Amino acid sequence: MRFRSQRVAYWYFAVALCLFGLQLVMGLLMAAKYLGPDPLLGFLPFDVAKAMHTNLLIVWVLAGFMGGTYYVVAEESRTELYSERLAYIQLAAWTLMGATAIVGYMLGWTAGIKMLEQPYPLKLVIVAVMLLFFFNIFMTIRKAGRWTLTEGVLIAGLVLAALLYLPALLPYENYTVETFYRWWTIHLWVEGVWEMIQGSMLAFLLVRLSGADREVMEKWLYVIVGLVFMAGILGTAHHYYWTGVPGYWLPIGGFFSALEPVALVGMAIYAYAAMRRSGAAHPNTLAVHWTIGSAVFTLFGAGLLGLAHTWPSINKWTHGTLITAMHGHAAFYGAYAMIVLAMISYTRPYLTGNDPARGQSLGFWAFWLQIAGMFGMTLSFATAGIGQVYLERVMGLGYLDTQLKIQIHFMMLVATGGLFAVGVVLYIVDFFRFAPSHITAPNDADGSIQPRGAA
Amino acid sequence: MTKKQSRLFFLISTAVFTLVFLGLTLHSHTRFGELTHADKMSAQVVAGKDVWHHNNCINCHTLLGEGAYYAPDLTKITQQRGEAYLSAFLKDPSKFYSEERHRRLMPDPELSDTEIANVIAFLDWVSQIDNQGWPPRPILVSGATFPGTNTTSASTDSEPAEAQRPASVAAGERLFNDASTACSGCHSIAPGVDLAGPSLAGVGERADRTVAEAGYTGEADTGEGYLRESIVAPSAHIVGGERFSANGISFMPTHYGEKLDSDQIDALVDYLSTLK
Ligand code: HEM
Ligand code: HEM
Ligand SMILES: [Fe+2]
């Protein structure tokens, strides 16, 4: 790393990876509960496990985003962070908030709204942590007096993500209205502003890994984000179809959400073309894999599998089945888990003072096991979901009877989820093999590998 | 394309689509009241929504198709199950389902009687939201509406028998299995398979005996009359003990008398009479 304070990223990543591991424990537990019977029924029933699973996901991915942002901002603005201490305090508050939420769910302390289960006081803590974060980032940039477009898009994505969380703080009497605004947070996050974050992290990584021309990369970043919003904002309506809203949302949701994959195709071409055209052989081939992998897996999980059930006449049958879980996993993993893992893989050698190319075989095992495992999980959810749609939704077999008929797919889920979890454990082991280092040294951005001056 | 142009593209497309989205949102607000029957959103319904949230029901169930996929969708549940049944179920789910059979079970939510009444009122309000007719076909909790599964007998399998049956019997069977009537969501016709209602195996035969019994509390004089009565006035005579009724009120929905016309009820009775 170039600036000493960039090391805060190490601890953000460390926390993120630990919570990632815990998330999988809950995932496997739920898969076992699908198979049943459930010996933990009275102690940790499905609903608690699910709230923990999804909340841990959001908490660790955001920790990854924040850690990554600290690293990026220091490097792009070419300065030490405004306050390292504040960054650690912020991380502590964030971790404590996450831990309290998790324990709270076990004790029945919940807001009971999907993915926004955080009880009100914790929602306020989340807002406070975000404010702390933005303060630190803005002061850093002010101090440096310069910023790049890549970092600008990244920060804008995070600020908008925080703003879009605000509707979750309001009370709603009408359940339909509550649902309407829940999607302002959830959908506009994952199919809007988080894609800004993913896009800018991709740009950051690609410029460094491939030596691609920054001007060109930033120009296309604008186009990609423009496409994301063009389709994604009105695409929100693909969640409105059956919730008690006016009928015009159906064609609007269908049309615009069907356009969403265009931006994702753009992102995949972006990554691929950067690598092809520049052809720089960066020694950290593992980071290259994660970076390209994220763009490609997003196209598969979000683009293709999202498209598969986004049209109203199909969604009518698949809505609220395991088909949704199929898409949710592949999309979330490709877009947000993999981009964070890419950031970690890229920065780790600098954060720990290692040669980027050293000892990568463990890292590659982790990569391929995860890819294979997640692909298998996606297939398991898909086959289970197709069975469910036909038997339960089309033929009219009872829900419980249908679930009994798709047990074999749940076994597949346990097996492939296990494979995936092994990949994650290897990744975590690989990460913690090296202690954090305090040594600063020039890196890619300084031209030691492929020169492209920061703007 | 220059960087300036690409920035312009980003700014304009974002601004335009944000404005359209906000405009439509404002317009939707003028329609929510009507579409969700906000006038029927009583204090009890709102209190029921809180019960729904506090107990994390959404992380097992879906409602309006959103939530978790571990337990059945509840959007239209109050149209398939009567209030009497639902309150008994919520008091103790394990009385109605077994983990051995379905490999999963709803844990006792430990709700008070008021909370139960509230959450049912809430679910009933949800069931009336005008949501483009979703689900396109009712989603049943358990039971089956097609042959070849263990909860119905394979009575429609044999073609010759089918041809000899009167049309009304066939119509009755279709109605019985039709997911919008949903008799089969509560009744199996396989012997010994009790769902939310008792198995109706042999009910055609049993009906004649039932009306003759001393303990019979209804007003029918014939087996067929009893079957008709069972459909339009389930509580007139109650069978099966505390799993199927509470305080003299049957858990079977009471709305069939209004929902079905007399031809349909005749057809159902004809069909049930063939179950010997
Ligand atoms: C990175 C991007 C994406 C992520 C992380 C993601 C994730 C998710 C998740 C977690 C859900 C379940 C949400 C809930 O029920 O609370 C969901 C639902 C859905 N997603 Fe995505 N998604 C992404 C992109 C897309 C795209 C591009 C499309 C369409 C082309 C799409 C179409 C849908 C649809 C139609 C549903 C609703 C499923 C239902 O009816 O139950 N998604 N997505
Ligand atoms: C060992 C691996 C995993 C297993 C076995 C697993 C299993 C599950 C199960 C059983 C559910 C509940 C679905 C339901 O409501 O019935 C779920 C939900 C979910 N999981 Fe995982 N999971 C795993 C890893 C992951 C990973 C790595 C991610 C993201 C990167 C993820 C994201 C999600 C999301 C977003 C949901 C909510 C989906 C929805 O409600 O539509 N999971 N998972
Ligand atoms: Fe969406």
XYZ file of N, CA and C and ligand atoms in Angstrom, chain A residues 20 23-24 27-28 30-31 34 46 50 53-54 57 114-115 322 324-325 328-329 332-333 337 374 377 381 413 417 420-421, chain B residues 67-70, ligand 2:
145
model
N -19.071 -13.307 6.773
C -19.387 -14.116 5.598
C -19.452 -15.590 6.014
N -22.531 -16.263 7.942
C -23.703 -16.252 7.066
C -23.936 -17.643 6.472
N -22.833 -18.303 6.112
C -22.972 -19.612 5.474
C -23.454 -20.668 6.467
N -26.986 -20.371 6.322
C -27.490 -20.877 5.039
C -27.610 -22.394 5.064
N -26.552 -23.046 5.527
C -26.572 -24.513 5.561
C -27.622 -25.014 6.552
N -30.429 -23.558 7.263
C -31.754 -23.440 6.633
C -31.971 -24.553 5.617
N -30.914 -24.867 4.870
C -31.051 -25.938 3.884
C -31.399 -27.239 4.601
N -35.029 -27.258 5.486
C -35.873 -27.625 4.352
C -36.086 -29.133 4.344
N -36.571 -21.451 11.645
C -36.180 -20.989 10.319
C -36.164 -19.466 10.208
N -33.082 -17.231 8.930
C -33.120 -16.475 7.675
C -32.799 -15.003 7.901
N -29.134 -14.823 8.271
C -28.457 -15.067 6.986
C -28.447 -13.804 6.118
N -29.601 -13.200 5.935
C -29.670 -12.060 5.018
C -29.041 -10.808 5.644
N -25.330 -11.037 5.517
C -24.918 -10.747 4.135
C -24.793 -9.244 3.921
N -38.941 -7.789 5.702
C -37.907 -8.568 5.019
C -36.675 -7.749 4.673
N -35.537 -8.206 5.126
C -34.216 -7.600 4.922
C -34.049 -6.264 5.637
N -39.134 -20.705 -4.902
C -37.689 -20.907 -4.814
C -36.955 -20.381 -6.051
N -37.168 -17.376 -6.978
C -36.636 -16.107 -6.488
C -35.328 -16.338 -5.731
N -35.287 -17.407 -4.933
C -34.065 -17.703 -4.175
C -32.919 -18.060 -5.126
N -31.775 -14.726 -6.473
C -31.204 -13.908 -5.400
C -29.773 -14.337 -5.075
N -29.541 -15.647 -5.006
C -28.200 -16.132 -4.677
C -27.189 -15.823 -5.768
N -26.672 -11.901 -6.126
C -25.990 -11.261 -5.001
C -24.536 -11.693 -4.932
N -24.329 -12.984 -5.181
C -22.966 -13.482 -5.110
C -22.115 -12.848 -6.212
N -20.830 -10.078 -3.595
C -19.833 -10.871 -2.880
C -18.545 -10.890 -3.699
N -21.462 -22.307 -6.009
C -22.565 -21.371 -6.206
C -23.361 -21.729 -7.458
N -25.531 -24.543 -6.381
C -26.634 -24.062 -5.538
C -27.717 -23.411 -6.392
N -31.585 -24.623 -6.441
C -32.750 -23.756 -6.236
C -33.608 -23.720 -7.505
N -28.904 -29.051 -2.680
C -28.554 -27.739 -2.127
C -27.553 -27.887 -0.990
N -24.008 -26.454 -1.484
C -23.751 -25.406 -0.495
C -22.526 -25.765 0.336
N -19.504 -25.032 -1.710
C -19.305 -23.586 -1.705
C -18.649 -23.144 -0.397
N -19.165 -23.692 0.700
C -18.647 -23.294 2.005
C -17.172 -23.672 2.141
N -41.395 -12.684 0.871
C -41.013 -13.161 2.183
C -40.077 -14.334 2.044
N -40.355 -15.403 2.796
C -39.489 -16.571 2.746
C -40.271 -17.757 2.193
N -39.519 -18.765 1.776
C -40.148 -19.839 1.009
C -40.240 -21.139 1.801
N -40.224 -21.018 3.110
C -40.236 -22.195 3.993
C -41.654 -22.595 4.361
C -23.728 -22.446 1.999
C -24.258 -21.623 1.259
C -25.689 -21.123 1.317
C -26.836 -21.815 1.565
C -27.003 -23.304 1.819
C -27.929 -20.866 1.509
C -29.255 -21.169 1.720
C -30.266 -20.252 1.773
C -31.628 -20.548 2.117
C -32.137 -21.933 2.466
C -32.326 -19.393 2.075
C -33.783 -19.196 2.444
C -34.707 -19.140 1.292
C -36.105 -19.091 1.831
O -36.586 -18.021 2.190
O -36.759 -20.149 1.913
C -31.416 -18.344 1.686
C -31.768 -17.031 1.501
C -30.935 -16.084 0.947
N -29.561 -16.222 0.744
Fe -28.489 -17.895 1.003
N -27.414 -19.618 1.232
C -26.051 -19.731 1.104
C -25.168 -18.724 0.789
C -25.543 -17.467 0.377
C -24.648 -16.496 -0.203
C -23.158 -16.672 -0.411
C -25.413 -15.410 -0.518
C -24.998 -14.108 -1.165
C -23.957 -13.773 -1.589
C -26.768 -15.691 -0.117
C -27.809 -14.827 -0.271
C -29.111 -15.081 0.114
C -30.198 -14.162 -0.073
C -30.116 -12.775 -0.721
C -31.344 -14.786 0.460
C -32.778 -14.227 0.482
C -33.465 -14.716 -0.760
C -34.927 -14.384 -0.842
O -35.588 -14.234 0.185
O -35.443 -14.292 -1.973
N -26.800 -16.944 0.437
N -30.155 -18.896 1.518
